[in-house]
mmCIF file of C-alpha atoms in Angstrom:
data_model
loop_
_atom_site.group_PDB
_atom_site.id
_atom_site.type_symbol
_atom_site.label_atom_id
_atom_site.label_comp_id
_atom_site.label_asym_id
_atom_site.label_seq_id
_atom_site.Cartn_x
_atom_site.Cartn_y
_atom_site.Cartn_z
ATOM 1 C CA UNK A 4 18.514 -22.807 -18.939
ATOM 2 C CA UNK A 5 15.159 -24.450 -17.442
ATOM 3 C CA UNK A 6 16.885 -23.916 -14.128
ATOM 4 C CA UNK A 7 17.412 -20.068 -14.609
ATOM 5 C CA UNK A 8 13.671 -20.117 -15.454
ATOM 6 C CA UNK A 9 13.057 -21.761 -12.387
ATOM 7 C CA UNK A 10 14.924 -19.687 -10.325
ATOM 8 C CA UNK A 11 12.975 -16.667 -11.671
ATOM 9 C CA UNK A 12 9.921 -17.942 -11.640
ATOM 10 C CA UNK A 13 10.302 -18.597 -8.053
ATOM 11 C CA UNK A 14 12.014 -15.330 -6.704
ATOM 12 C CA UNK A 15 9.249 -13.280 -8.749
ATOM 13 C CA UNK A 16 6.142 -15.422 -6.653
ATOM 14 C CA UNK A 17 8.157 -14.399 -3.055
ATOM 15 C CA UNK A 18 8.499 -10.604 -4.812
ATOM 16 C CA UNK A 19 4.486 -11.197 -4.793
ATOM 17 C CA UNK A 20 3.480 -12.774 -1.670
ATOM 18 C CA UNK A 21 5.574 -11.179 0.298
ATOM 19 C CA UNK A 22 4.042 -8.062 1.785
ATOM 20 C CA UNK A 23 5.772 -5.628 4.835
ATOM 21 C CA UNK A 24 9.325 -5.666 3.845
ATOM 22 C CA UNK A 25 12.326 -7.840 3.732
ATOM 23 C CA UNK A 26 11.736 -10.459 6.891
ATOM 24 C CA UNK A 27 8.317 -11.291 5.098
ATOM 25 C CA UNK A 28 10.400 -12.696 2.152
ATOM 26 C CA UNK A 29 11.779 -15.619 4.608
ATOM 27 C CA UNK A 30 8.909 -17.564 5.468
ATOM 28 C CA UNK A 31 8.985 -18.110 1.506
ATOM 29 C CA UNK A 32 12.331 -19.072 1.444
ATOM 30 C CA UNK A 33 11.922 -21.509 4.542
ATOM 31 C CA UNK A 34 9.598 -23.062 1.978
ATOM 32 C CA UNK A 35 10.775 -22.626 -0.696
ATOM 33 C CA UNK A 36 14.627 -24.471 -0.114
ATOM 34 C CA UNK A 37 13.505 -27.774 1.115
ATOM 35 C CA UNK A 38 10.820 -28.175 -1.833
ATOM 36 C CA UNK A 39 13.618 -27.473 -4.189
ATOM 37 C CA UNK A 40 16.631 -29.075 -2.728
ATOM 38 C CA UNK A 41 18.137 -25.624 -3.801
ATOM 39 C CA UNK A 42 19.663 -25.001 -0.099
ATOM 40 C CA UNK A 43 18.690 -26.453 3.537
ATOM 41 C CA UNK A 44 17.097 -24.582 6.173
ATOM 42 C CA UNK A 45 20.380 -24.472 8.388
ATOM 43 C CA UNK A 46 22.450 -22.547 5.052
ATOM 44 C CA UNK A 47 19.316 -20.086 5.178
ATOM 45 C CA UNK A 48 20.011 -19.460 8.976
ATOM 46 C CA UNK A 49 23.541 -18.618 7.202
ATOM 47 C CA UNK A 50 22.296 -16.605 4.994
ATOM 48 C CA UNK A 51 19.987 -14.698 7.005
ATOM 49 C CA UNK A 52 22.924 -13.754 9.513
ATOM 50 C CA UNK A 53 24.671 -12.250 6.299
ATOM 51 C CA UNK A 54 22.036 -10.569 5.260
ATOM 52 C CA UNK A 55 21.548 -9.019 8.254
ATOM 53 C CA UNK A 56 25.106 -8.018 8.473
ATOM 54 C CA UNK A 57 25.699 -6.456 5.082
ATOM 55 C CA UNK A 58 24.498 -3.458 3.495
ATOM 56 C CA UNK A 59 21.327 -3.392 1.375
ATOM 57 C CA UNK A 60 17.504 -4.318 1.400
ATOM 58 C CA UNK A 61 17.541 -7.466 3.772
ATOM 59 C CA UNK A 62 14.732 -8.942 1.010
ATOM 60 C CA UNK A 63 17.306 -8.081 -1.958
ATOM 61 C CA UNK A 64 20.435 -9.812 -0.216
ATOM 62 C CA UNK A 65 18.304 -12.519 1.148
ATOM 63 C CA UNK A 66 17.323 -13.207 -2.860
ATOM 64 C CA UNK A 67 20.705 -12.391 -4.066
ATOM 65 C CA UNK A 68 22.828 -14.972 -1.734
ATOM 66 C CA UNK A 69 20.462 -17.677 -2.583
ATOM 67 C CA UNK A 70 20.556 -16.981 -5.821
ATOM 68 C CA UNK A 71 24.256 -17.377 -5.599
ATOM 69 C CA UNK A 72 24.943 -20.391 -3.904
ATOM 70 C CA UNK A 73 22.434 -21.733 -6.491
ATOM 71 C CA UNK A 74 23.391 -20.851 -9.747
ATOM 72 C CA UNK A 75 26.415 -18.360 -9.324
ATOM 73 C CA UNK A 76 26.711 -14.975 -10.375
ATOM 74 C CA UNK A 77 23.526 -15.420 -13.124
ATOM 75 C CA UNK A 78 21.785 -17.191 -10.495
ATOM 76 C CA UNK A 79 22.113 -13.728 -8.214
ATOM 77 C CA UNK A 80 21.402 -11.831 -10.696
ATOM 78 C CA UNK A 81 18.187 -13.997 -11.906
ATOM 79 C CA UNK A 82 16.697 -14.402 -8.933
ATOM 80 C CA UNK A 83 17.423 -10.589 -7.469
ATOM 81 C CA UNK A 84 15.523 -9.534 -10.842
ATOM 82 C CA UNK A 85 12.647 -11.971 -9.885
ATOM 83 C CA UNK A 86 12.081 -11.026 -6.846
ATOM 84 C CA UNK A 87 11.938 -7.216 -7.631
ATOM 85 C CA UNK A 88 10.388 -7.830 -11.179
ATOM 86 C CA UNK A 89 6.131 -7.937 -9.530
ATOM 87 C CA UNK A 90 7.001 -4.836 -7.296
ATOM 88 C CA UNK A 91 8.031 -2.505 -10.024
ATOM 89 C CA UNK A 92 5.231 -3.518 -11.994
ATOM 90 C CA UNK A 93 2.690 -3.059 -9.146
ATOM 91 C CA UNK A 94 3.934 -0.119 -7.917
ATOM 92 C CA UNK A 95 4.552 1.694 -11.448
ATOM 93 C CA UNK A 96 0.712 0.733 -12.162
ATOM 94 C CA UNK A 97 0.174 2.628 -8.088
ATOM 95 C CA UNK A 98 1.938 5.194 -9.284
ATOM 96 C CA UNK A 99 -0.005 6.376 -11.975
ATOM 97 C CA UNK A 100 -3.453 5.771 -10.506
ATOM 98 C CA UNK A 101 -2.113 8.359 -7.687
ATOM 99 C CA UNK A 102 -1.273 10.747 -9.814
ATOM 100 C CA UNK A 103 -4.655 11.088 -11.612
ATOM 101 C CA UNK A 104 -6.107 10.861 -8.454
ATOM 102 C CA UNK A 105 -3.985 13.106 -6.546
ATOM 103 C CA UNK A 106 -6.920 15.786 -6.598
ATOM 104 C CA UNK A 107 -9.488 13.622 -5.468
ATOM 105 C CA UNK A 108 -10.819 14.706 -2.080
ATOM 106 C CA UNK A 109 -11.161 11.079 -0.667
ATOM 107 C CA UNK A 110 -7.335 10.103 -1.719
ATOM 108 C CA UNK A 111 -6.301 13.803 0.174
ATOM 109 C CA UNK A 112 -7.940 12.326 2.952
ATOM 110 C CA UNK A 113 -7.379 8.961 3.304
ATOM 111 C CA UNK A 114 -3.428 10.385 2.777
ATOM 112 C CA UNK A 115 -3.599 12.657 6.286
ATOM 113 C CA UNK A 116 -4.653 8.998 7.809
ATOM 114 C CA UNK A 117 -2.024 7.200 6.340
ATOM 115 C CA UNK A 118 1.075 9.791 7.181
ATOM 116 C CA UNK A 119 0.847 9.623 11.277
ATOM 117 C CA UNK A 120 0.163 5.574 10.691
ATOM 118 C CA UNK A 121 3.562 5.174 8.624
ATOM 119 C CA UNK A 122 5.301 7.614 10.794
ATOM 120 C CA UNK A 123 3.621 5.300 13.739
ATOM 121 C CA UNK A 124 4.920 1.760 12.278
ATOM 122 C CA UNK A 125 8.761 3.385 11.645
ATOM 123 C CA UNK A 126 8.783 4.505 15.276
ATOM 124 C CA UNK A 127 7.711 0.835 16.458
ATOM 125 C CA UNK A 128 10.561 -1.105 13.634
ATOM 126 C CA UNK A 129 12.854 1.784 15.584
ATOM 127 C CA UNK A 130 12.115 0.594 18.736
ATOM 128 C CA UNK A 131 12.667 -2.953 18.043
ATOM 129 C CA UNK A 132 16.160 -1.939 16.562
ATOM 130 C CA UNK A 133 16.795 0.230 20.493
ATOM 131 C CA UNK A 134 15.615 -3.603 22.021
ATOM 132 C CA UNK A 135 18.192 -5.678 20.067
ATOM 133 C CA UNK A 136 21.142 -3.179 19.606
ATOM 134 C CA UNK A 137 20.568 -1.449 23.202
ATOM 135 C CA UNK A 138 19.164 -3.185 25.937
ATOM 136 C CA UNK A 139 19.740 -7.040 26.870
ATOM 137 C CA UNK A 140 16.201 -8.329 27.912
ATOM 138 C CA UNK A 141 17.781 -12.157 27.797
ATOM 139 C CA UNK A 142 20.165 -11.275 30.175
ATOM 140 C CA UNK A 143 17.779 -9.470 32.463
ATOM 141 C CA UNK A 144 15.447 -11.822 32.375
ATOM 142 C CA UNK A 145 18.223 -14.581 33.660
ATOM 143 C CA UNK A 146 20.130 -12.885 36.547
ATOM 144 C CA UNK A 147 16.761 -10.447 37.283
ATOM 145 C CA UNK A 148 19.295 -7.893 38.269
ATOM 146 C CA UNK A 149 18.154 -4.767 36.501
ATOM 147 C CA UNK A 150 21.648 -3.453 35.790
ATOM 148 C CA UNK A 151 21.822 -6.389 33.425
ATOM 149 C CA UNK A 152 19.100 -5.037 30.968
ATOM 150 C CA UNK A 153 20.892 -2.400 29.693
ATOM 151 C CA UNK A 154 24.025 -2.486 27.256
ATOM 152 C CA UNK A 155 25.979 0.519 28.743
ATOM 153 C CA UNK A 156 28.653 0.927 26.183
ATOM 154 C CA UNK A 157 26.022 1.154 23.251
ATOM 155 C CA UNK A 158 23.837 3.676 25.434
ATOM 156 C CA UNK A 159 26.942 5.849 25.712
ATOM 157 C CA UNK A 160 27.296 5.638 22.219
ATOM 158 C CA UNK A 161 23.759 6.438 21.503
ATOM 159 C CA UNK A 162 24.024 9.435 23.463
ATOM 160 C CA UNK A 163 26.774 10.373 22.037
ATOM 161 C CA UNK A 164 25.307 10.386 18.758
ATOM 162 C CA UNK A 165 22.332 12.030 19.527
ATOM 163 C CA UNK A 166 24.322 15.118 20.623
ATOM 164 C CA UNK A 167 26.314 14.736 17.792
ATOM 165 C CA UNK A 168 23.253 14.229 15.213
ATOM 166 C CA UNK A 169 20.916 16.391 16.628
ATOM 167 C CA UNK A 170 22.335 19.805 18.624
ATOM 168 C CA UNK A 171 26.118 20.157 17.936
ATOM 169 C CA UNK A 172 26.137 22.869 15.251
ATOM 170 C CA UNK A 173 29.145 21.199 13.017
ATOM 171 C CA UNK A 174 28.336 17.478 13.331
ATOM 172 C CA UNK A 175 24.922 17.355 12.869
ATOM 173 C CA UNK A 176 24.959 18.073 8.888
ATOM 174 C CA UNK A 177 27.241 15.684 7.969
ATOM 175 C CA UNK A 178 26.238 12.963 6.191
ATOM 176 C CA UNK A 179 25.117 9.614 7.910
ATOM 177 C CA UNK A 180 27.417 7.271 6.367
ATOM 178 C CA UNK A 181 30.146 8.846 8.568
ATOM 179 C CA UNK A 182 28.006 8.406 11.864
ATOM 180 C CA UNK A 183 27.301 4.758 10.497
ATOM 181 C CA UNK A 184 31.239 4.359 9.638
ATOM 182 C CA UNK A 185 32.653 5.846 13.045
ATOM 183 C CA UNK A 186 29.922 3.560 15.337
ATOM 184 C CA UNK A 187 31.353 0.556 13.299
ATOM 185 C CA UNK A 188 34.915 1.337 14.491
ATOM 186 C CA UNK A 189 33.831 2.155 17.942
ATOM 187 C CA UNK A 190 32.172 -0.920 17.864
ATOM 188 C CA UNK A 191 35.502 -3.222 16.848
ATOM 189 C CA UNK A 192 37.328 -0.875 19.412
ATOM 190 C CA UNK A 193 35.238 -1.476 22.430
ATOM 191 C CA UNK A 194 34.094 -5.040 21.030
ATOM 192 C CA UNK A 195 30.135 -4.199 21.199
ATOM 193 C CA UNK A 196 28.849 -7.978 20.579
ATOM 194 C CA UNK A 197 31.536 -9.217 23.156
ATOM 195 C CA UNK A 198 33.041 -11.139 20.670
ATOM 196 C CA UNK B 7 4.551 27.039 -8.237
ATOM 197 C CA UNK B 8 8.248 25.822 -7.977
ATOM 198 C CA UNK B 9 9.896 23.944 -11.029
ATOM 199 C CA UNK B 10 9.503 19.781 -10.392
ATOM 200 C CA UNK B 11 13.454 18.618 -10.470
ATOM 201 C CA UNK B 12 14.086 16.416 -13.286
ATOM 202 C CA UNK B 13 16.873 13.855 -12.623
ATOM 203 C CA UNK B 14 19.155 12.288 -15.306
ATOM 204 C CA UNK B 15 19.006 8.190 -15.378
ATOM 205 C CA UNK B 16 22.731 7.719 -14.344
ATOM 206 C CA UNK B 17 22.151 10.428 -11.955
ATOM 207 C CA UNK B 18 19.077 8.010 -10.732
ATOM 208 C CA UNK B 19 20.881 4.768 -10.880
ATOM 209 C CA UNK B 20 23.921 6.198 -9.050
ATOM 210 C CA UNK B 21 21.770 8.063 -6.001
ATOM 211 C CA UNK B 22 19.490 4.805 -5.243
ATOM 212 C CA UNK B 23 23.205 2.660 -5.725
ATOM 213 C CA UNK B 24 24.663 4.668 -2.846
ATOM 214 C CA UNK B 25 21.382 4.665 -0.738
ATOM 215 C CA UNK B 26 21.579 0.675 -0.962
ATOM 216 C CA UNK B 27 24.958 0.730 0.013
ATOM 217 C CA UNK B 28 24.229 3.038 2.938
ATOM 218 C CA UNK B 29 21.366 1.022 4.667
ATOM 219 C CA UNK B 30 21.994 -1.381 7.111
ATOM 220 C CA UNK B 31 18.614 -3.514 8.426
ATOM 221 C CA UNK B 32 15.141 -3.302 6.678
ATOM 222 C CA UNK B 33 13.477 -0.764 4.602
ATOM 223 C CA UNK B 34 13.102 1.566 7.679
ATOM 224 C CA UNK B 35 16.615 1.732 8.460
ATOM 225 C CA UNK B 36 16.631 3.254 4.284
ATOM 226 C CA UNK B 37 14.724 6.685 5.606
ATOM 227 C CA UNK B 38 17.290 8.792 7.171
ATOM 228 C CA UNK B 39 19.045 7.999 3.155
ATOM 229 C CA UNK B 40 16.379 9.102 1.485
ATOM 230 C CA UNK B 41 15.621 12.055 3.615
ATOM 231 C CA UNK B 42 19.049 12.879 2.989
ATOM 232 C CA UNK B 43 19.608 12.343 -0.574
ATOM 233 C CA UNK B 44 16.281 12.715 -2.317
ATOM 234 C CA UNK B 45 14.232 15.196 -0.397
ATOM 235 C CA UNK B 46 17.289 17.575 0.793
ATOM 236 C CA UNK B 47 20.160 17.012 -1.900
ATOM 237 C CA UNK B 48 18.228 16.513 -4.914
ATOM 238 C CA UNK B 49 14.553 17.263 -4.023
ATOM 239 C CA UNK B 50 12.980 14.755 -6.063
ATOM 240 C CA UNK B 51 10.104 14.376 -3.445
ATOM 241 C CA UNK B 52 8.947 15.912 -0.261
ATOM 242 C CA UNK B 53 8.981 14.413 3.052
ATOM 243 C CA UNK B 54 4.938 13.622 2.921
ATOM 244 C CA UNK B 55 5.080 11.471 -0.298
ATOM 245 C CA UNK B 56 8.231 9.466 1.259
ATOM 246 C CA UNK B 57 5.763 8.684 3.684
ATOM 247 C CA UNK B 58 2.966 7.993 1.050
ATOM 248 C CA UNK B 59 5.178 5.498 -0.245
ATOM 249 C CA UNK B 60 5.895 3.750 2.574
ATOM 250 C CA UNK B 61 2.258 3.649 3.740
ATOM 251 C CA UNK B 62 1.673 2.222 0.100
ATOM 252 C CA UNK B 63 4.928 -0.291 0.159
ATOM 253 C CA UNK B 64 3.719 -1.780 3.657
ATOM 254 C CA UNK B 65 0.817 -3.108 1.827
ATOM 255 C CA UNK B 66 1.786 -3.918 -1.720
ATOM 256 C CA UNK B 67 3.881 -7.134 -2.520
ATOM 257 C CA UNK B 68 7.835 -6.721 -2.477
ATOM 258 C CA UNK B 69 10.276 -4.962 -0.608
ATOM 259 C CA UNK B 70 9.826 -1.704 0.539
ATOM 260 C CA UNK B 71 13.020 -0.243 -0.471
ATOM 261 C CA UNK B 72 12.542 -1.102 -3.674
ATOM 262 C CA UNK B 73 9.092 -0.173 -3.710
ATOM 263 C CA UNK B 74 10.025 3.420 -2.717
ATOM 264 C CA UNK B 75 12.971 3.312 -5.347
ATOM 265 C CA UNK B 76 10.286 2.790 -8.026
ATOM 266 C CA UNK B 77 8.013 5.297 -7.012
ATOM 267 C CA UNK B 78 10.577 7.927 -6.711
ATOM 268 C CA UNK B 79 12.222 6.696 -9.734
ATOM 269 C CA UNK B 80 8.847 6.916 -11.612
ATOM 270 C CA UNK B 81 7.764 10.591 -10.194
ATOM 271 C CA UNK B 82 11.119 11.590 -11.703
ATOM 272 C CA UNK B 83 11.459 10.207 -15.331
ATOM 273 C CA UNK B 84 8.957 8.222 -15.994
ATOM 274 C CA UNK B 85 8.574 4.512 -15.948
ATOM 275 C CA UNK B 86 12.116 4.221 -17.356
ATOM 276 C CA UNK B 87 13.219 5.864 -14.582
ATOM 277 C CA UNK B 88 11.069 3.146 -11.701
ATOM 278 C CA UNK B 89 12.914 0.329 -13.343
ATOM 279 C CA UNK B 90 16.465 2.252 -13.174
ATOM 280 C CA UNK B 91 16.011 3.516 -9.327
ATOM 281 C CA UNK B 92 15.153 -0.067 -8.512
ATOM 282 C CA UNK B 93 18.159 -1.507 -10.367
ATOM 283 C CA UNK B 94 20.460 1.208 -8.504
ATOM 284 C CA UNK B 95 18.893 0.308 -5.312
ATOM 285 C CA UNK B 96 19.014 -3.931 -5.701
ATOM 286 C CA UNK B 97 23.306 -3.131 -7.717
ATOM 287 C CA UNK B 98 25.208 -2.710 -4.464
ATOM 288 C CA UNK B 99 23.232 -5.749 -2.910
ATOM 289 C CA UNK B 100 23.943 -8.011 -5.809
ATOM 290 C CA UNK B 101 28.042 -7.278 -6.160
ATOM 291 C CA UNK B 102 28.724 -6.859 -1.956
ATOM 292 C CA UNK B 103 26.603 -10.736 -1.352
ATOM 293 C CA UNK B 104 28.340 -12.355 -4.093
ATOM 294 C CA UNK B 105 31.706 -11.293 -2.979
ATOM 295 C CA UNK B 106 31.067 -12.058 0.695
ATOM 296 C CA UNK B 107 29.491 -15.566 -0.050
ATOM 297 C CA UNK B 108 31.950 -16.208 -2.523
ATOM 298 C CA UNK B 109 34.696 -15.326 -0.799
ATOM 299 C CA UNK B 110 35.040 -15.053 2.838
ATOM 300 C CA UNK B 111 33.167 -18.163 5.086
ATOM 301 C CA UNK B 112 31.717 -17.612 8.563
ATOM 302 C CA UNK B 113 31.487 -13.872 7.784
ATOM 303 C CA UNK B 114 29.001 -13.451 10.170
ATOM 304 C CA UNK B 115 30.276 -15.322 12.794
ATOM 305 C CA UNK B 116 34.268 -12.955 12.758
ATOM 306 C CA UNK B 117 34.161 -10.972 15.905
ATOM 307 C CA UNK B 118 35.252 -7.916 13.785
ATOM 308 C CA UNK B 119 32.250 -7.978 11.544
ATOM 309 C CA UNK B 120 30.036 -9.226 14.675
ATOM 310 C CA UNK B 121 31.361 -6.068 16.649
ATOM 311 C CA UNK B 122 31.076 -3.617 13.611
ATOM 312 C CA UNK B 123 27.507 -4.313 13.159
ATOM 313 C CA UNK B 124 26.429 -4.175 16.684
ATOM 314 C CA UNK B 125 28.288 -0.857 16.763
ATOM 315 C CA UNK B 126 25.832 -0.045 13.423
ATOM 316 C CA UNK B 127 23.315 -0.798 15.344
ATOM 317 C CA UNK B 128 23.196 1.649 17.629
ATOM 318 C CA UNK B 129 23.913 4.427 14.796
ATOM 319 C CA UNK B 130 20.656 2.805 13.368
ATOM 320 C CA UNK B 131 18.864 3.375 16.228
ATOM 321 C CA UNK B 132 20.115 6.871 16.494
ATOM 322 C CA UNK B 133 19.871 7.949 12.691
ATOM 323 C CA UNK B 134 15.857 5.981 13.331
ATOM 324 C CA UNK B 135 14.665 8.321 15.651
ATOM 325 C CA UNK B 136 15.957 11.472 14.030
ATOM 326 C CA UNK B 137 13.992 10.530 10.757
ATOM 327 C CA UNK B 138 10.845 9.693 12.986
ATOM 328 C CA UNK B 139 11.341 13.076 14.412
ATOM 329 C CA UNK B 140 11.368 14.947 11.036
ATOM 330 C CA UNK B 141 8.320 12.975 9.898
ATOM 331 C CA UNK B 142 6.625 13.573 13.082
ATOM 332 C CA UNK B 143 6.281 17.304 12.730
ATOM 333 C CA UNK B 144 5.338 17.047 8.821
ATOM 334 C CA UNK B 145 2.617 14.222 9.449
ATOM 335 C CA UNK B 146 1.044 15.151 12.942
ATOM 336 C CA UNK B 147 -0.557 18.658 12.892
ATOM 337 C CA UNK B 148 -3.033 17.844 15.517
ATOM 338 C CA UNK B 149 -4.810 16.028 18.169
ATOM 339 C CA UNK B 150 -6.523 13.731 15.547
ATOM 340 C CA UNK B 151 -3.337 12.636 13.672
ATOM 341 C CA UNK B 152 -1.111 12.289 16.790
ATOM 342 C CA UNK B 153 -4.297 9.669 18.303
ATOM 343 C CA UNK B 154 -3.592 7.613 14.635
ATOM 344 C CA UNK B 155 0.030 7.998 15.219
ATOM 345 C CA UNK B 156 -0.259 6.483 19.294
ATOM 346 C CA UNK B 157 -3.041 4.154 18.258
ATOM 347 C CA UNK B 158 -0.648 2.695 15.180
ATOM 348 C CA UNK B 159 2.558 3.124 17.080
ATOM 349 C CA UNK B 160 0.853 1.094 20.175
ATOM 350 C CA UNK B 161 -0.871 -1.318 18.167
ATOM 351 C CA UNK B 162 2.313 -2.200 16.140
ATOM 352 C CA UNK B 163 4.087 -2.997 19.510
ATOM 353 C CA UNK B 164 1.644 -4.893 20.765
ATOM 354 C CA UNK B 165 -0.591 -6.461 18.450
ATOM 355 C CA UNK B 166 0.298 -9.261 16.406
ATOM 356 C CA UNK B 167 -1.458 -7.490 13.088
ATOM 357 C CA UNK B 168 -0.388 -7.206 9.448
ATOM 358 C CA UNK B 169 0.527 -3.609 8.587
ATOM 359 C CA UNK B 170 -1.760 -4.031 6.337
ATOM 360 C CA UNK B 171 -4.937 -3.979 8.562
ATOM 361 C CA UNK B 172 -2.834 -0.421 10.467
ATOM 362 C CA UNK B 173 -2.484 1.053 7.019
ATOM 363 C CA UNK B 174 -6.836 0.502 5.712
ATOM 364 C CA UNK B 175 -7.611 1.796 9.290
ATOM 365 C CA UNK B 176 -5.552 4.810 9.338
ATOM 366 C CA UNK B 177 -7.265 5.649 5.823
ATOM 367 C CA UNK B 178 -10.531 5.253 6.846
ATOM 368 C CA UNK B 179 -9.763 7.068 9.605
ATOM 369 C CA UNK B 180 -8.298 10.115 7.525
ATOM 370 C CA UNK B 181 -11.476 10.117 5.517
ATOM 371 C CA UNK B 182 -13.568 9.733 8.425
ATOM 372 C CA UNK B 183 -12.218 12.510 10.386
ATOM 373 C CA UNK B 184 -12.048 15.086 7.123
ATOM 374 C CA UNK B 185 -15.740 14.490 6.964
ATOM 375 C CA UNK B 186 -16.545 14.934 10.633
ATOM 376 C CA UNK B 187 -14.185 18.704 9.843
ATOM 377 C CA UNK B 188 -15.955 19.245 7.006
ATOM 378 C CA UNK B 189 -19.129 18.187 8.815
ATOM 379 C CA UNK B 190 -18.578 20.842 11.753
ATOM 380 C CA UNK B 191 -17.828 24.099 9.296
ATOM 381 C CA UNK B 192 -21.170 23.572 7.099
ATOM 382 C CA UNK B 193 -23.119 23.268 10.516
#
């Protein structure tokens, strides 16, 4: 019981020092396994890579797999709810200030700021995602042949996609999931990481 | 004025369960979900507050999925409904790691889920810039917001900041330049 404490206690203080999204959770964690003896820093390497490659807030599955190899499926459960339990708080405390300022001039303001500086930060995550999933800067940087930098099959599929998403009349409504779902398969098909 | 849309718990639960199932990556990689399911399928927000909350979530504690699940959540039904988004959001997360970890070993390291996700990847990218492109044209309506959106977009690239300092000076910004507006029709 003391250790299901524990494990909240602990999730619910990386849920509240951990500000910018999921990948600020893991300096916490780095910390937070070898003061614990819960997991070592190589199985959170593990866990990371899983993270990565499943579906979900990276933050949540980061919290849930620990969680897991801890203390099971109440340990997943326990720590997932810690982790999330300060932001709901927070943010339902935000939300109400917001709406009984929502009139205020200042708040109106400081909002047409905000909007092109969030759009701003998205577009800069995005283009980290087009260095890692579309280009090869490791490679480039090795053989210094500039053919090497780019990963042609993914760029054909990106282009693909963009046709597809953006200006063919009948693809572009569908729903996402089915882009996400048919780049998977390509992927396998053409084996993307080379593996 | 148009009718707010009202949305049913389960309904909630349900709609953030399948937006955590559908993103792949970090909060980010979430928008082109939410665009889809909240603002066009069910119009619980508009495309300007998603952005509100993100601005917000980059600078609060927690994860910004969830953090956006709470607020949307909360618009909708209350606090009742913050705490059920979030649990829809978190559900898939939960019942997908616990079957992976307890099941399968090395699951990152099988070439079919290694290949599968860099195929994702790309999609990411792809399904990325279309969202940036829709919040583009609702968030930049002229010279002043496109220099925050460059200065932010640059400094995010190359600066080793914490969103946090972007997100105070794009506010102060906002307020400054309303004033300088407001400043220039009295005179």
């Amino acid at each position: 019981m003391m250790f299901y404490v524990q494990l909240f206690y602990e999730f619910f203080k990386v849920g509240l020092f951990a500000i910018g999204g999921g990948l600020a959770t893991y300096p916490f964690l780095h910390e937070l396994g070898p003061r614990t003896g819960w997991f070592t820093v190589e199985e959170l390497a593990d866990m990371l890579a899983v993270s990565e490659s499943t579906p979900g807030p990276l933050g949540v599955n980061m919290a849930s797999y620990v969680g897991f190899s801890t203390g099971g499926v109440p340990g997943a459960v326990i720590a997932t709810l810690g982790l999330v339990t300060p932001s709901i708080i927070i943010i339902l405390i935000i939300a109400r200030v917001l709406r009984a300022f929502r009139e205020n001039r200042l708040v109106d303001a400081a909002f047409s700021g905000l909007r092109p500086a969030s759009t701003g930060m998205i577009a800069a995550a995005g283009i980290g995602v087009v260095e890692l999933a579309l280009l090869n800067p490791e490679l480039w940087r090795q053989t210094g042949r500039l053919a090497d930098l780019f990963q042609w099959k993914a760029i054909l599929l990106a282009a693909a996609l963009l046709v597809l998403t953006r200006w063919v009349k009948w693809t572009k409504k569908l729903h996402p999931v089915i882009f996400i779902a048919a780049s998977a398969a390509v992927g396998i098909a053409f084996s993307f990481a080379g593996a | 004025m148009e009718a707010e849309k009202r949305a049913g718990l389960w309904e909630l639960f349900f709609t953030f369960a399948k937006i955590g199932a559908l993103t792949f990556g970090g909060g980010y990689a979430m928008l082109p979900m939410l665009q889809r399911e909240v603002v066009e399928r069910k119009g619980w927000s508009t495309e300007a507050e998603l952005m509100d909350y993100y601005a917000i979530g980059q600078c609060t504690p927690g994860v910004i999925a969830v953090n956006t699940a709470t607020f949307v959540g909360q618009k909708t039904r209350g606090d009742l409904g913050g705490v059920v988004a979030t649990l829809g959001v978190v559900f898939p997360s939960l019942v997908i790691i616990v079957i992976i970890a307890g099941l399968i070993h090395n699951f990152a390291e099988l070439a079919v889920v290694k290949n599968a996700f860099a195929g994702v990847r790309v999609c990411v990218c792809v399904l990325i810039f279309n969202a940036v492109v829709k919040l583009f044209k609702s968030a930049v309506t002229g010279p002043a917001t496109a220099g925050i959106f460059l200065l932010v977009l640059l400094g995010s690239l190359f600066l080793d900041w914490s969103p946090v300092a972007f997100v105070l000076i794009a506010a102060m910004l906002g307020i400054l330049l309303q004033n300088i507006k407001e400043r220039g029709k009295r005179a």
